[in-house]
Amino acid sequence: MSDIQKAIGLQEALKMTLAQMHALTAVRVPLSEGLNRVMAADVKARVDSPSVDASLMDGYAVRASDISGATNDRPIRLELSGTATAGSSPGLVVESQKTLRVMTGAPIPSGADAVVPEEFTTGQGDLILFNRHAESGENILPKGSDVSMGHAIARAGCLITPGLLGMLAAAGYSDLDVIQAPEIALVATGDEVILPGKALAEGKLYASNIITLDAWCRHLGFGTRLCRVGDRLENTCQTLEQTIDQVDVVVSSGGAWAGDKDLMVQALEQLGWKDVFYGVRMAPGKGVGFGLLQHKPVFMLPGGPSANVMGFLQIALPGLMRMAGYGRTGLPEMDVQLARELTGRHGDWTQFVFGTLERQHSQHIFHPLLTRSRLQAVAMAEAIVAIPEGETRLPAGTMVKAQILDNLNGNSERIK
């Protein structure tokens, strides 16, 4: 049976991958190190924020009933009895027919139920003239309105964004329990491949694939180790044996198909790995393999740039995100309209198309990239559209789901 005939469908491959991936253990980190990590547990506010009813602006705290009917022509005078500033202790009182000057953020004095902006007042010594009335509750930020003690802020699996970090600080947290970020070995294979920074001899090429994969991993906060191995079975086995003990996952680039120098499969078989699947009915990216070596995940990716990154994004990335604790895995999606017809060659395969996005009014338009350069397509792409199994044509104007390449925050599961 040929390798193509043995290939499995994309959804089956993804299901089999995720079944083998489990979140790493939780670690506690300072709040300042929480950005782009994933919450390990549901989080509830420990305090109220603000901790008291507070003024939303500079002005005067009053009893609304004391200035009922005040106008420019008929101002109402109240006696000034003090000042409250942000951070001052609560305890001041506004008595009937009196007012207190308050600064933005100051606690609302007892007895007061409104704040009048100072532009609607005029000072006359110890008297303040009010030129307009106020409604009860006006310009007051109630206690706990930003964060309420005991209220759920985020769920386990939530990606920690800058805004969420601020809310966690307001909720009383100085450290967080997050899922440990996976450490990933990225292994470039092939005698022709060299790591960037070395002189490029004739017939050689730089290991651009693992630089792209490294950027994706670092974008998600994962740790990476980059290495290269030539086309020798002994060296490939040795590299895998030395690496697997030091990382959580191995992702190899190249050497994943059936050629004489495609040694990754041979090396893994020699080391006794557990083969989960090898070959997926997807294009580009059919030469994707996945299995376990010493109970740790190993992803084999093909060497062509577009096949390499597509195999990573569609198979490896969801698995790595599951290991990192994400509640949702894979690239975020949104509805787009096709600018032109998309056609494919294999009706029983999932076929992917790189493209760019154009905003037209309230609609996003997907333009397929037609460049012959595989690297340019990967570099320029803003989104990916799939031609699903069973279809070979998507007409222009069709509304489809597109995977978005520039924003993974759509996977957040923050409680709103």
XYZ file of C-alpha atoms in Angstrom:
416
model
C 0.000 0.000 0.000
C 1.388 3.432 -0.928
C 2.049 6.173 1.631
C -0.768 8.260 0.128
C -3.241 5.395 0.491
C -2.283 4.972 4.163
C -2.755 8.665 4.914
C -5.615 9.512 7.274
C -8.035 12.436 7.182
C -7.198 15.745 8.842
C -9.913 15.594 11.491
C -8.934 12.039 12.419
C -5.288 13.073 12.691
C -6.170 16.053 14.861
C -8.363 13.915 17.115
C -5.618 11.309 17.523
C -3.070 14.029 18.275
C -5.119 15.743 20.961
C -5.921 12.397 22.606
C -2.204 11.966 23.323
C -1.555 15.512 24.548
C -2.078 16.516 28.169
C -1.512 19.788 29.988
C 1.757 20.083 31.862
C 1.808 20.714 35.602
C 0.974 24.090 37.119
C 3.639 26.485 38.351
C 3.325 29.675 40.363
C 4.824 32.805 38.819
C 4.896 36.487 39.811
C 2.195 38.634 38.242
C 4.840 40.353 36.101
C 5.684 36.996 34.445
C 2.104 36.010 33.699
C 1.744 37.613 30.262
C 0.827 35.118 27.511
C 0.692 32.255 29.989
C -2.406 30.116 30.535
C -4.384 30.069 33.786
C -4.166 26.715 35.580
C -7.373 27.197 37.572
C -10.482 29.344 37.782
C -9.788 32.675 39.486
C -12.080 34.763 41.705
C -11.479 38.279 42.991
C -10.033 38.475 46.485
C -11.040 42.101 47.061
C -13.450 44.752 45.851
C -12.137 47.366 43.448
C -12.676 50.123 44.156
C -12.737 49.207 47.840
C -15.144 52.080 48.577
C -17.685 54.178 46.680
C -15.402 56.656 44.897
C -15.691 59.948 43.054
C -15.343 59.784 39.276
C -14.087 63.369 39.032
C -12.992 66.472 40.872
C -16.018 68.227 42.324
C -18.257 68.461 45.385
C -19.990 65.663 47.264
C -23.560 66.600 48.162
C -26.886 65.284 49.238
C -28.769 65.481 45.954
C -31.900 66.646 47.729
C -30.037 69.724 49.049
C -29.519 71.166 45.555
C -32.774 70.078 43.955
C -33.939 72.820 41.568
C -30.593 74.649 41.376
C -30.072 76.654 38.157
C -27.768 79.356 36.854
C -30.388 81.953 37.685
C -31.204 80.458 41.075
C -28.071 78.814 42.477
C -28.196 77.038 45.826
C -25.525 77.735 48.449
C -24.003 75.019 50.633
C -21.366 75.370 53.326
C -17.958 73.842 52.520
C -16.896 71.573 55.375
C -13.670 69.935 54.160
C -11.829 68.032 51.422
C -11.414 64.344 50.573
C -8.590 63.106 48.324
C -7.857 59.791 46.612
C -6.447 57.329 49.113
C -7.759 59.186 52.163
C -9.490 57.163 54.831
C -13.287 56.992 54.729
C -15.081 58.582 57.672
C -15.890 62.099 56.571
C -19.582 63.033 56.665
C -21.650 65.399 54.542
C -24.332 66.867 56.732
C -27.524 68.475 55.479
C -26.935 71.822 53.713
C -23.183 71.208 53.582
C -20.753 69.955 50.959
C -17.302 68.406 50.814
C -14.732 68.975 48.061
C -13.675 65.615 46.577
C -10.852 64.715 44.200
C -11.074 61.997 41.550
C -10.885 58.606 43.264
C -11.653 59.982 46.725
C -14.007 57.992 48.997
C -17.550 59.320 48.947
C -18.292 60.800 52.375
C -21.096 59.318 54.422
C -24.401 61.071 53.793
C -23.478 62.164 50.247
C -25.147 60.490 47.274
C -23.851 62.564 44.316
C -20.830 64.472 43.045
C -21.245 67.744 41.165
C -18.388 68.668 38.769
C -16.649 71.835 39.818
C -17.466 73.548 36.504
C -21.087 73.726 37.688
C -20.132 75.512 40.894
C -18.775 78.870 42.065
C -16.819 79.438 45.253
C -17.623 82.283 47.652
C -15.310 81.817 50.606
C -16.731 79.017 52.755
C -19.822 78.826 50.562
C -20.198 76.912 47.302
C -22.857 77.981 44.782
C -24.381 75.131 42.784
C -25.706 76.088 39.360
C -27.442 72.808 38.574
C -29.127 69.928 40.360
C -27.746 66.378 40.664
C -29.268 62.924 40.470
C -28.627 60.424 43.238
C -25.587 58.285 42.276
C -24.282 60.807 39.752
C -20.493 60.681 39.193
C -20.018 57.979 41.814
C -18.161 54.743 41.080
C -19.773 52.151 43.361
C -17.657 49.878 45.529
C -16.709 46.715 43.651
C -17.941 47.977 40.284
C -14.632 47.196 38.538
C -13.936 43.979 40.430
C -16.288 42.440 42.971
C -14.952 40.176 45.721
C -15.751 36.539 44.951
C -16.648 37.281 41.339
C -15.094 34.985 38.701
C -12.444 36.784 36.642
C -10.977 34.045 34.458
C -11.320 30.327 33.822
C -8.668 27.644 33.618
C -7.362 27.644 30.058
C -7.626 31.419 29.724
C -4.787 33.192 27.937
C -3.428 35.975 30.139
C -3.454 39.263 28.218
C -2.149 42.689 29.364
C -5.693 43.795 30.216
C -6.367 40.660 32.236
C -3.121 41.125 34.152
C -4.331 44.551 35.248
C -7.641 43.107 36.376
C -5.874 40.361 38.327
C -3.774 42.992 40.084
C -6.905 44.958 40.974
C -8.467 41.721 42.234
C -5.697 41.253 44.787
C -3.244 38.896 43.058
C 0.537 39.273 43.162
C 1.268 35.808 41.769
C -0.592 33.332 39.583
C -0.882 29.598 39.027
C -0.240 28.994 35.340
C 0.396 25.937 33.203
C 4.070 25.308 32.661
C 5.114 26.363 29.171
C 6.328 23.392 27.114
C 9.974 23.169 26.125
C 10.267 22.194 22.463
C 13.230 20.849 20.517
C 13.170 21.998 16.887
C 15.370 19.680 14.835
C 16.411 20.634 11.311
C 17.515 17.661 9.196
C 19.605 17.293 6.052
C 23.218 17.659 4.925
C 22.182 20.632 2.802
C 20.751 22.575 5.743
C 22.811 24.939 7.899
C 21.771 27.183 10.786
C 21.695 30.963 10.195
C 24.909 32.774 11.034
C 27.261 30.457 9.181
C 28.688 31.020 5.718
C 26.474 29.618 2.948
C 28.394 27.237 0.712
C 27.194 26.389 -2.785
C 24.404 23.815 -2.700
C 23.492 24.597 0.911
C 20.470 26.451 2.288
C 19.627 28.092 5.575
C 17.271 26.363 7.995
C 14.455 28.848 7.489
C 11.776 26.332 8.465
C 12.805 26.003 12.085
C 13.232 29.780 12.372
C 9.568 30.128 11.363
C 8.538 27.367 13.783
C 10.676 28.899 16.524
C 8.914 32.238 16.033
C 5.497 30.592 16.334
C 6.531 28.793 19.505
C 7.994 31.912 21.073
C 4.919 33.890 20.049
C 2.970 31.542 22.306
C 5.500 31.749 25.138
C 6.938 28.254 24.617
C 10.610 27.521 25.238
C 12.658 26.273 22.284
C 15.960 24.567 21.537
C 17.220 24.560 17.964
C 19.533 21.929 16.551
C 20.571 20.440 13.218
C 21.414 16.871 12.229
C 22.866 15.645 8.933
C 21.830 12.686 6.804
C 23.325 9.926 8.928
C 21.125 7.477 10.758
C 23.521 7.077 13.667
C 23.716 10.832 14.198
C 19.944 11.216 13.930
C 19.395 8.528 16.578
C 22.014 10.070 18.836
C 20.479 13.550 18.542
C 17.011 12.253 19.366
C 18.287 10.240 22.353
C 20.158 13.220 23.769
C 17.322 15.654 23.142
C 14.242 13.753 24.318
C 15.351 13.808 27.977
C 15.781 17.581 27.968
C 12.456 18.723 26.466
C 8.721 18.053 26.533
C 8.223 17.779 22.751
C 10.335 17.180 19.650
C 9.387 18.768 16.321
C 11.536 17.705 13.366
C 11.748 19.530 10.048
C 12.500 17.506 6.919
C 13.475 13.872 6.418
C 9.916 12.767 7.106
C 8.965 10.954 3.910
C 10.258 7.815 2.163
C 13.460 8.853 0.375
C 16.845 7.228 0.913
C 17.989 10.167 3.017
C 14.689 10.685 4.843
C 16.034 9.180 8.042
C 13.724 10.543 10.731
C 11.224 7.679 10.447
C 14.030 5.103 10.454
C 15.644 6.677 13.507
C 12.419 6.818 15.480
C 11.580 3.226 14.617
C 15.049 2.132 15.672
C 14.582 3.926 19.001
C 11.242 2.157 19.557
C 8.801 5.016 19.267
C 5.028 4.502 19.327
C 3.727 5.384 15.851
C 0.329 7.122 16.123
C -0.038 8.117 12.457
C 2.102 8.860 9.421
C 0.678 10.794 6.479
C -2.394 13.041 6.473
C -4.721 13.740 3.569
C -3.944 17.463 3.496
C -2.161 19.652 0.992
C 0.264 21.143 1.554
C 1.577 19.032 4.433
C 0.762 15.388 3.649
C 4.078 14.124 5.059
C 3.182 14.790 8.696
C 3.877 12.093 11.258
C 3.139 11.913 14.961
C 4.040 9.505 17.723
C 5.563 9.100 21.169
C 9.197 8.524 22.095
C 9.734 7.706 25.745
C 6.123 8.803 26.273
C 6.889 12.268 24.881
C 5.246 13.665 21.710
C 7.248 13.789 18.494
C 5.961 15.625 15.412
C 7.612 14.935 12.066
C 7.098 17.721 9.547
C 7.967 17.698 5.833
C 10.777 19.896 4.567
C 9.012 22.085 1.986
C 8.356 25.536 3.522
C 4.595 25.648 2.891
C 4.103 21.966 3.815
C 6.284 22.428 6.884
C 4.409 25.386 8.342
C 1.006 23.988 7.366
C 1.731 20.699 9.093
C 2.801 22.655 12.151
C -0.237 24.955 12.205
C -2.850 22.269 11.549
C -1.464 19.345 13.599
C 1.425 20.287 15.893
C 0.177 23.683 17.053
C -3.162 22.418 18.460
C -1.270 19.675 20.284
C 1.243 22.099 21.760
C -1.538 24.427 22.855
C -3.293 21.511 24.587
C -0.027 20.739 26.389
C 0.259 24.414 27.411
C -3.223 24.299 28.943
C -5.229 26.297 26.398
C -8.968 25.780 26.738
C -9.290 26.067 22.959
C -6.638 24.943 20.520
C -5.677 25.924 17.010
C -5.791 29.191 15.116
C -8.676 31.630 15.670
C -11.225 31.842 12.872
C -13.542 34.428 11.342
C -15.983 34.638 8.447
C -14.558 35.928 5.153
C -15.783 36.262 1.584
C -13.720 34.781 -1.241
C -12.472 37.363 -3.744
C -12.011 34.701 -6.399
C -12.766 31.032 -6.971
C -10.630 28.464 -5.151
C -10.040 25.127 -6.840
C -8.300 21.987 -5.637
C -7.012 18.768 -7.159
C -7.943 16.159 -4.565
C -11.597 15.774 -3.640
C -10.846 13.444 -0.740
C -8.170 15.704 0.759
C -8.326 18.926 2.771
C -6.556 21.570 0.720
C -5.290 24.807 2.242
C -4.784 28.171 0.568
C -2.701 31.039 1.966
C -4.095 34.510 1.444
C -4.358 38.122 2.521
C -7.345 40.005 3.938
C -9.001 43.210 2.784
C -11.588 45.101 4.817
C -14.563 46.319 2.744
C -17.163 48.044 4.883
C -18.157 45.436 7.489
C -16.851 42.487 5.441
C -13.432 40.832 5.257
C -12.391 39.732 1.763
C -9.939 36.831 1.308
C -7.468 37.148 -1.576
C -5.498 33.953 -2.329
C -1.751 34.418 -2.716
C -0.699 33.425 -6.222
C 3.084 33.755 -5.820
C 5.226 30.830 -6.964
C 7.583 31.376 -4.040
C 6.692 29.101 -1.139
C 8.595 31.286 1.299
C 6.876 34.444 0.076
C 3.461 32.816 0.485
C 4.280 31.845 4.071
C 5.747 35.282 4.827
C 2.925 37.323 3.279
C -0.037 35.247 4.451
C -2.528 36.795 6.867
C -5.056 33.960 6.770
C -5.665 30.397 5.577
C -8.804 29.022 3.920
C -9.485 25.291 3.615
C -11.154 23.528 0.703
C -12.744 20.693 2.739
C -12.626 17.014 1.937
C -15.268 16.139 -0.642
C -15.023 19.486 -2.454
C -12.779 20.710 -5.243
C -14.265 24.150 -5.866
C -15.341 27.137 -3.774
C -16.918 29.847 -6.014
C -16.002 33.512 -5.749
C -18.236 35.310 -3.266
C -18.631 32.243 -1.023
C -18.612 32.938 2.720
C -16.155 30.628 4.476
C -14.217 30.348 7.719
C -10.637 31.581 7.576
C -7.901 30.817 10.068
C -6.260 34.060 11.183
C -2.477 34.097 11.470
C -1.802 37.327 13.361
C -3.855 36.957 16.542
C -4.061 34.000 18.902
C -5.869 35.912 21.626
C -9.121 34.732 20.139
C -8.521 31.538 22.099
C -9.019 33.326 25.395
C -11.847 32.076 27.584
C -12.125 35.042 29.917
C -15.402 35.393 31.750
C -17.310 38.466 30.670
